[in-house]
Amino acid sequence: MMNKGVGRHDGMESASLVRHGDSAGRASYTSESTAEMDGQKQGTGDQNMEADEGERDYAETDISLLSQFHEDAIQQAGTGAFQRMLLLVAGLGLAADTIELFVIAYVIPSAELELCMSGMEKGWLGAITFVGMMIGAIIWGALGDNVGRRRALLSALFVNALFGMMTAFMPTYGTFMTTRLCSGIGIGGGIPIVFAYYCEFVNRAERGRHMSWLLVFWAIGGVFTALMAWIIIPRTGLTVVLDEQHHFSSWRVFLVVCSLPSFGAVFGLYIMPESPRFLLEKGRDVEAIMVYKRIFKWNNAHNPGAEYQLTELELPTGSKHRSLGENNQTMGKSFVGDALYAISQYRELIVQLYSPQYMRTTVILLIVWFTCAFGFFGLSVWFPEYIKLLKSEEYKRNEKVIEEDVYDNVKMNGTLINDALHIDNTHFVRGKFNNVTFDNMVLNHVTFENCDIFDCHFTDVRTSKTFFINSWIYNNTFIDTDIYEYRFQNCELNNNTFQSLVPGCQLDFDYNIHYKEIFQENLIGQLSIIPGTLLTSLLLDRLGRVKIMSASMILSAISAFFIGFLDTKIGIIVFEAFFNFVFISGWNALDIASTEAFPTHIRTTAYGFLSAVSRIAGVLGSLCFGQFVYSNRAIPMLTTAAVLLSGGLVATQLPETRDNLL
């Protein structure tokens, strides 16, 4: 086995390591300073003092020794089939995060009609996912450092899968919101752990490349969501209305399908072991060695005669100083007990992040996480909303205006679509309608302004954004329609009959929804992330995390100035693809650096804390950029550039983590 001459305390402070033999011919790890001290101890009057100093030196270098032992042990276990299977399992868990972020954008246009959601309620439905993720990141981050990576990740993904599936069956807005919150809590808890869990099975030399491969699954999750939406969900507002008549609507089927990756990750985790680095940290040495041997056996299945060389007898001699006392005595008895203990320890773990040793790194990462999330999620809202605004303006420009036409004793005609007549995007001005029949018809964005409507029959009529304004409405019959009172604005109504109005939600649902554009924009944007991530995998271990992170954010800030020239749908889609390609390298480097920057005992707590802050930034970015849609393009342009440039410059001050031992 190749031995390293230099380790790092908590992955950062250096410690010199020696691997030596004992009287039985075994080898073990210790520090040079401790070995020298042991040789110098004589039967003098200072013997007790020197022994105390040796004990302290052991304690200070023990984590470094464990990190070095783990690095050598995982190198000897090798890289192969085990890591590929783990990549698939962890990747499914990471893909579930993207699905959770984007699934609601596809569901809302369908669910808003069935669950009768107002504009504010739709906004809260989008925000509740971020709230859940923030809560989950805080709780499960601490769990991962206390109960173990695998157990915590398994429980988090199970919560996400279970409540994600349950969401599809919720009949009311309140229950729908509750399950969405719980689903978000689950996946928010899984993200801090999935990175730590995976990277602790990979050696230092290959860590950046392997972690980048893992991050490809984040983009795959977005592509999967867009494709499933394209296949399952209705693509226009009218087909949404027709689909609502089914017992189990298509958007509910879509939610069921989108919960499958989480279930897949849960099943895969059942055959995966606990992180050996975590086991070493907790003093469970025999279990850790068994995991190393299992990895070795899996990777050398083609060579059944091969044997793993390391044993627990070769563990660092200072490992006796690890805490095996009151905390570990209760671990593993029940998950609930472990969870309660982990939560009680959360404050202590967070305090460690702001200790002098980690204060600078924590503050820098907080700033970079905040700026990344604010800019990325803000633009993720702005892109599709601005496309919809452009299409809405184009739609309005193409409005058909009919002035002073007279319709007498006729049946109203329109375009036949799905066995129903359509009158679409039409403005009747000062028209006269006498004894006109509107039967089996859809009125989409139709306005009757200053019109005289009398002795007319409206039967089986569905309307969207249709209004009667300043008109005289006399002696008409409305049967089986959704022409509710609010559609008459400043009108004079006399002797009209309303029978069998359509029951249910009386909100004005917009039929002018075209999912094709949303699918295209999201799909192309997510696809562009994949080559960006693959490029990152080639550069991270060569250039380092900090250079990639800062360069990506600064280039993204510069590219933001092209927002000022975006005035077409195609231009926006192309720019979004380019922006995602450039930006994703920085975010990937940030994910990996955040995992490597902290020691094992606070690794997932730290990532969970940073992730929670990023969710807050995501909500703020979404709210701000949502308002920018109707303003001058210079505002989102300058905001994006300023935020990402600030984050990129701050990132240059982050200590490089590429060579850190875990």
XYZ file of C-alpha atoms in Angstrom, residues 41-549:
509
model
C 9.890 9.101 27.897
C 12.195 8.003 30.725
C 11.700 7.375 34.388
C 12.322 11.031 35.314
C 10.435 13.356 37.585
C 8.765 14.945 34.514
C 7.336 11.652 33.290
C 3.709 12.459 34.097
C 3.895 15.896 32.464
C 5.377 14.440 29.299
C 2.706 11.772 29.253
C -0.010 14.452 29.466
C 1.588 16.338 26.590
C 1.677 13.124 24.574
C -2.005 12.541 25.213
C -2.856 16.032 23.970
C -0.690 15.583 20.897
C -2.427 12.315 20.126
C -5.805 13.984 20.392
C -4.785 16.854 18.125
C -3.434 14.608 15.400
C -5.925 11.755 15.658
C -8.366 13.110 13.095
C -5.494 13.707 10.677
C -4.384 10.146 11.194
C -7.879 8.856 10.583
C -8.134 10.934 7.411
C -4.829 9.547 6.162
C -5.798 6.001 7.070
C -9.139 6.417 5.284
C -7.411 7.787 2.175
C -5.020 4.825 2.039
C -7.785 2.358 2.838
C -10.123 3.628 0.131
C -7.247 3.643 -2.381
C -6.514 0.017 -1.610
C -10.218 -0.835 -1.914
C -10.017 0.557 -5.429
C -12.427 2.235 -7.807
C -14.818 0.220 -9.916
C -18.215 -1.467 -9.843
C -18.993 -0.366 -6.297
C -18.524 3.328 -7.069
C -20.565 2.985 -10.262
C -23.490 1.476 -8.366
C -23.161 4.120 -5.650
C -23.086 6.815 -8.347
C -26.412 5.578 -9.684
C -28.039 5.419 -6.241
C -26.742 8.804 -5.071
C -27.481 10.265 -8.507
C -31.140 9.279 -8.270
C -31.295 11.063 -4.917
C -29.718 14.173 -6.421
C -32.023 14.061 -9.463
C -34.954 14.130 -7.033
C -33.812 17.598 -5.942
C -34.176 19.013 -9.456
C -37.519 17.293 -9.853
C -38.721 18.863 -6.623
C -37.677 22.317 -7.816
C -39.340 22.169 -11.253
C -42.312 19.847 -10.823
C -44.651 22.538 -9.486
C -44.030 24.819 -12.482
C -45.560 22.111 -14.681
C -48.353 21.191 -12.302
C -49.753 24.607 -11.354
C -51.520 25.413 -14.670
C -53.465 22.160 -14.342
C -53.872 21.970 -10.574
C -55.014 25.596 -10.225
C -58.334 24.740 -11.870
C -59.000 21.519 -9.975
C -57.866 22.910 -6.602
C -59.268 26.384 -7.330
C -56.098 28.320 -6.494
C -55.898 32.089 -6.512
C -52.783 33.934 -7.658
C -51.476 34.293 -4.110
C -52.121 30.627 -3.369
C -50.166 29.633 -6.476
C -47.290 31.816 -5.287
C -47.268 30.138 -1.885
C -47.349 26.725 -3.515
C -44.125 27.581 -5.316
C -42.522 29.022 -2.172
C -43.494 26.137 0.115
C -40.965 23.873 -1.596
C -38.125 26.240 -0.680
C -39.417 26.506 2.885
C -39.498 22.721 3.197
C -36.014 22.375 1.736
C -34.665 24.921 4.191
C -36.153 23.065 7.168
C -34.970 19.707 5.892
C -31.420 20.909 5.255
C -31.091 22.122 8.843
C -32.574 19.007 10.494
C -31.043 16.294 8.334
C -27.685 18.040 8.105
C -27.275 17.486 11.837
C -28.664 13.960 11.532
C -26.057 13.036 8.949
C -23.245 13.938 11.361
C -24.827 12.032 14.258
C -26.755 8.970 13.092
C -24.739 8.285 9.948
C -24.805 9.253 6.283
C -26.695 6.229 5.013
C -29.398 6.140 7.684
C -30.046 9.867 7.452
C -30.087 9.873 3.636
C -32.362 6.837 3.557
C -34.891 8.474 5.855
C -34.773 11.830 4.024
C -35.354 10.301 0.593
C -38.108 8.062 1.956
C -39.910 11.118 3.339
C -39.553 12.830 -0.043
C -40.755 9.783 -1.984
C -43.675 9.038 0.324
C -45.085 12.556 0.487
C -44.290 13.180 -3.174
C -46.496 10.210 -4.003
C -49.181 11.282 -1.527
C -49.366 14.735 -3.126
C -50.914 13.182 -6.228
C -53.941 12.060 -4.209
C -54.632 15.218 -2.200
C -58.156 16.575 -2.865
C -57.827 20.101 -1.427
C -55.392 22.974 -1.538
C -54.594 22.671 2.191
C -53.701 19.001 2.081
C -51.801 19.529 -1.171
C -49.694 22.248 0.483
C -49.026 20.039 3.513
C -47.700 17.123 1.500
C -45.643 19.455 -0.700
C -44.052 20.936 2.432
C -43.189 17.483 3.790
C -41.849 16.370 0.412
C -39.627 19.461 0.308
C -38.389 18.785 3.849
C -37.331 15.309 2.773
C -35.373 16.285 -0.322
C -33.917 19.344 1.426
C -32.544 16.968 4.036
C -31.137 14.589 1.461
C -29.012 17.078 -0.486
C -26.463 17.914 2.282
C -25.909 14.209 2.893
C -25.737 12.856 -0.640
C -22.545 14.797 -1.434
C -20.775 13.834 1.802
C -21.885 10.208 1.505
C -20.654 9.785 -2.052
C -17.355 11.643 -1.722
C -16.356 9.578 1.324
C -16.144 6.506 -0.933
C -13.810 8.160 -3.463
C -10.066 8.775 -3.154
C -8.699 12.300 -3.177
C -7.088 12.165 -6.636
C -10.391 11.304 -8.349
C -12.803 13.142 -6.073
C -13.452 16.164 -8.291
C -14.149 14.069 -11.380
C -16.437 11.636 -9.557
C -18.369 14.416 -7.843
C -18.879 16.111 -11.210
C -20.306 12.890 -12.607
C -22.689 12.844 -9.669
C -23.772 16.393 -10.467
C -24.720 15.332 -13.997
C -27.713 13.643 -12.383
C -28.950 17.050 -11.196
C -29.335 18.076 -14.837
C -30.766 14.680 -15.757
C -33.471 15.257 -13.154
C -34.508 18.454 -14.923
C -34.545 16.744 -18.317
C -36.584 13.857 -16.893
C -39.152 16.271 -15.449
C -39.558 18.155 -18.722
C -39.882 14.976 -20.784
C -42.437 13.407 -18.431
C -44.443 16.626 -18.462
C -44.346 16.655 -22.271
C -45.630 13.072 -22.406
C -48.222 13.199 -19.617
C -49.559 16.710 -18.978
C -52.034 18.451 -21.346
C -50.343 21.115 -23.473
C -53.077 23.760 -23.754
C -55.557 25.325 -21.385
C -58.517 23.740 -23.150
C -57.111 20.220 -22.867
C -56.522 20.907 -19.171
C -60.233 21.648 -18.782
C -61.189 18.490 -20.668
C -58.681 16.453 -18.640
C -60.262 17.658 -15.386
C -63.307 15.579 -16.207
C -61.288 12.390 -15.654
C -61.335 10.709 -12.254
C -57.537 10.866 -11.976
C -56.156 13.851 -13.839
C -52.960 13.709 -15.883
C -51.101 16.090 -13.581
C -51.654 13.645 -10.732
C -50.173 10.831 -12.824
C -47.227 13.133 -13.503
C -46.620 13.595 -9.758
C -46.630 9.841 -9.219
C -44.062 9.331 -11.972
C -41.865 12.115 -10.584
C -41.673 10.373 -7.183
C -40.106 7.243 -8.721
C -36.438 8.427 -8.688
C -36.647 8.948 -4.915
C -38.104 5.477 -4.438
C -35.327 4.099 -6.638
C -32.683 5.787 -4.471
C -34.323 4.420 -1.306
C -34.268 0.852 -2.608
C -30.665 1.257 -3.776
C -29.512 2.544 -0.394
C -30.672 -0.670 1.263
C -27.776 -2.534 -0.373
C -25.220 0.233 0.222
C -23.030 0.339 3.355
C -22.485 3.169 5.792
C -19.669 5.614 5.050
C -16.445 4.084 6.452
C -15.086 7.559 7.208
C -18.102 8.239 9.407
C -17.642 4.873 11.141
C -14.000 5.673 11.867
C -15.014 9.043 13.284
C -17.433 7.342 15.667
C -14.907 4.713 16.767
C -16.659 1.843 14.990
C -13.398 0.546 13.572
C -14.350 -3.074 12.900
C -17.434 -1.965 10.925
C -15.304 0.468 8.921
C -12.804 -2.240 7.973
C -15.669 -4.505 6.920
C -16.925 -1.745 4.603
C -13.463 -1.326 3.044
C -13.290 -5.085 2.498
C -16.764 -5.060 0.956
C -15.781 -2.315 -1.490
C -12.601 -4.227 -2.338
C -14.492 -7.463 -2.919
C -17.085 -5.717 -5.110
C -14.428 -3.996 -7.202
C -12.395 -7.225 -7.545
C -15.212 -9.626 -8.322
C -13.255 -10.676 -11.424
C -10.355 -11.710 -9.179
C -11.807 -13.864 -6.361
C -8.365 -14.705 -4.997
C -7.508 -11.082 -4.169
C -7.419 -10.169 -0.465
C -7.714 -6.825 1.253
C -4.587 -6.100 3.286
C -5.538 -3.541 5.939
C -7.107 -4.557 9.265
C -8.374 -2.682 12.281
C -5.056 -3.505 13.971
C -3.396 -0.981 11.663
C -5.660 1.891 12.676
C -3.992 5.020 14.069
C -2.598 4.380 17.530
C -4.234 7.607 18.681
C -7.670 6.336 17.787
C -8.214 5.336 21.410
C -8.866 9.028 22.096
C -12.007 9.135 19.968
C -15.233 9.582 21.887
C -16.899 6.245 22.463
C -18.749 7.319 25.561
C -22.202 8.594 26.283
C -23.026 9.754 22.777
C -22.240 6.516 20.982
C -23.685 4.276 23.677
C -27.201 5.324 22.710
C -26.613 5.487 18.960
C -28.431 2.955 16.824
C -31.050 1.935 19.398
C -33.783 3.799 17.524
C -33.827 6.308 14.725
C -36.233 8.574 16.615
C -33.884 8.647 19.593
C -30.947 9.376 17.318
C -32.899 12.145 15.614
C -33.840 13.809 18.894
C -30.251 13.658 20.057
C -28.980 15.092 16.768
C -31.415 17.999 16.957
C -30.344 18.721 20.511
C -26.728 18.892 19.328
C -27.469 21.206 16.381
C -26.631 24.436 18.185
C -23.283 23.039 19.312
C -22.414 21.971 15.780
C -23.362 25.368 14.325
C -21.221 27.112 16.940
C -18.258 25.107 15.653
C -18.778 26.566 12.176
C -18.109 30.007 13.650
C -15.123 28.973 15.744
C -11.885 30.772 14.828
C -10.722 27.714 12.885
C -13.656 27.755 10.427
C -15.064 31.293 10.711
C -13.412 32.668 7.558
C -14.352 29.678 5.405
C -17.947 29.689 6.677
C -18.494 33.394 5.987
C -17.005 33.214 2.482
C -19.096 30.179 1.577
C -22.248 31.832 2.933
C -21.718 34.852 0.679
C -20.971 32.741 -2.383
C -23.942 30.422 -1.776
C -26.286 33.386 -1.311
C -25.185 35.172 -4.478
C -25.267 31.985 -6.571
C -28.762 31.009 -5.448
C -30.139 34.544 -5.726
C -28.880 34.982 -9.279
C -29.613 31.495 -10.603
C -33.096 30.991 -9.174
C -33.990 34.594 -9.936
C -33.136 34.171 -13.605
C -34.842 30.746 -13.607
C -38.062 32.622 -12.848
C -37.360 35.546 -15.172
C -36.635 33.498 -18.317
C -39.997 31.666 -18.633
C -42.016 34.600 -17.314
C -40.446 36.984 -19.820
C -41.148 34.522 -22.645
C -44.786 34.405 -21.530
C -44.879 38.209 -21.474
C -43.537 38.394 -25.030
C -46.100 35.851 -26.206
C -48.862 37.697 -24.377
C -47.898 40.962 -26.075
C -47.790 39.216 -29.438
C -51.177 37.638 -28.736
C -52.623 41.033 -27.844
C -51.254 42.597 -31.034
C -53.038 39.915 -33.055
C -56.387 40.562 -31.407
C -59.263 40.676 -33.879
C -61.423 43.773 -33.413
C -64.977 43.691 -34.835
C -66.853 46.988 -34.690
C -70.579 47.674 -35.071
C -71.474 44.282 -36.576
C -75.073 43.084 -36.320
C -75.931 39.415 -35.630
C -79.648 38.602 -35.983
C -81.371 35.174 -35.679
C -78.147 33.177 -36.246
C -76.072 30.526 -34.563
C -72.666 31.933 -33.724
C -69.809 30.396 -35.687
C -66.180 29.885 -34.762
C -63.205 27.626 -35.297
C -63.950 23.960 -34.617
C -61.410 22.515 -32.152
C -61.927 19.265 -30.223
C -65.597 19.081 -31.266
C -66.316 22.545 -29.877
C -66.556 25.913 -31.617
C -63.979 28.490 -30.547
C -64.063 32.251 -30.665
C -60.562 33.310 -29.750
C -58.818 36.646 -29.073
C -61.736 38.736 -30.374
C -63.000 42.152 -29.306
C -66.579 43.032 -30.251
C -67.175 46.799 -30.082
C -70.684 48.357 -30.310
C -72.091 45.112 -31.748
C -75.757 44.067 -31.722
C -76.711 40.455 -30.951
C -80.417 39.618 -31.369
C -81.709 36.064 -30.927
C -78.206 34.627 -31.376
C -77.369 31.090 -30.174
C -74.031 30.340 -28.529
C -74.064 26.527 -28.228
C -71.262 24.079 -27.299
C -68.761 26.886 -27.573
C -65.554 28.140 -26.011
C -65.025 31.885 -25.653
C -61.311 32.485 -25.078
C -60.149 36.074 -24.477
C -63.345 37.533 -25.911
C -64.622 40.985 -24.956
C -68.100 42.420 -25.615
C -67.754 46.182 -25.154
C -70.665 48.630 -25.524
C -72.744 45.863 -27.082
C -76.503 45.224 -27.081
C -77.228 41.567 -26.312
C -80.895 40.520 -26.104
C -82.986 37.364 -26.589
C -79.781 35.304 -26.940
C -79.160 31.747 -25.748
C -75.900 30.683 -24.156
C -75.855 26.874 -23.718
C -72.889 24.687 -22.724
C -70.460 27.601 -23.006
C -67.002 27.699 -21.407
C -65.177 30.982 -21.050
C -61.660 32.191 -20.326
C -60.743 35.850 -19.772
C -64.076 36.781 -21.350
C -65.973 39.873 -20.193
C -69.057 41.959 -20.993
C -68.172 45.642 -20.490
C -70.530 48.641 -20.556
C -73.132 46.533 -22.365
C -76.918 46.109 -22.252
C -77.812 42.477 -21.394
C -81.586 41.850 -21.710
C -83.859 38.788 -21.762
C -81.081 36.242 -22.304
C -80.796 32.630 -21.157
C -77.606 31.169 -19.705
C -77.713 27.362 -19.257
C -74.785 25.177 -18.214
C -72.178 27.924 -18.528
C -69.422 29.443 -16.406
C -70.558 33.005 -17.173
C -70.584 34.146 -13.569
C -71.551 37.560 -12.257
C -68.003 38.941 -12.224
C -67.838 38.672 -16.032
C -70.353 41.524 -16.323
C -68.531 44.796 -15.687
C -70.574 47.998 -15.520
C -73.386 46.370 -17.506
C -77.157 46.807 -17.348
C -78.785 43.384 -16.825
C -82.541 42.905 -17.109
C -84.778 39.824 -17.134
C -81.965 37.295 -17.711
C -82.198 33.633 -16.731
C -79.252 31.704 -15.287
C -79.722 27.938 -14.964
C -77.315 25.146 -14.029
C -74.189 27.261 -13.863
C -71.069 25.097 -13.913
C -70.350 24.092 -10.279
C -66.926 24.220 -8.665
C -64.175 26.792 -8.947
C -65.343 30.197 -10.127
C -61.889 31.641 -10.738
C -61.088 32.836 -14.244
C -58.847 30.107 -15.629
C -56.746 31.137 -18.634
C -57.134 28.798 -21.612
C -54.333 30.649 -23.371
C -51.688 28.300 -21.984
C -49.219 26.710 -24.373
C -46.966 24.212 -22.649
C -44.892 23.708 -25.782
C -42.883 26.875 -25.129
C -42.412 26.023 -21.447
C -41.231 22.520 -22.325
C -38.781 23.832 -24.916
C -37.340 26.512 -22.676
C -36.865 24.242 -19.643
C -35.656 21.240 -21.630
C -33.010 23.164 -23.574
C -31.912 24.974 -20.414
C -31.457 21.689 -18.530
C -29.754 19.937 -21.439
C -27.138 22.700 -21.582
C -26.175 21.931 -17.980
C -24.978 18.423 -18.894
C -22.030 19.436 -21.155
C -21.158 22.180 -18.679
C -20.952 19.607 -15.903
C -18.913 17.193 -18.003
C -16.464 20.002 -18.810
C -16.214 20.696 -15.076
C -15.250 17.069 -14.436
C -12.204 17.504 -16.681
C -10.999 20.717 -15.043
C -11.808 20.524 -11.344
C -8.906 18.306 -10.284
C -6.479 20.158 -12.556
C -7.332 23.792 -11.863
C -8.897 23.496 -8.442
C -12.284 24.380 -6.997
C -11.636 28.059 -6.281
C -10.394 28.981 -9.770
C -13.316 27.233 -11.474
C -15.833 28.764 -9.073
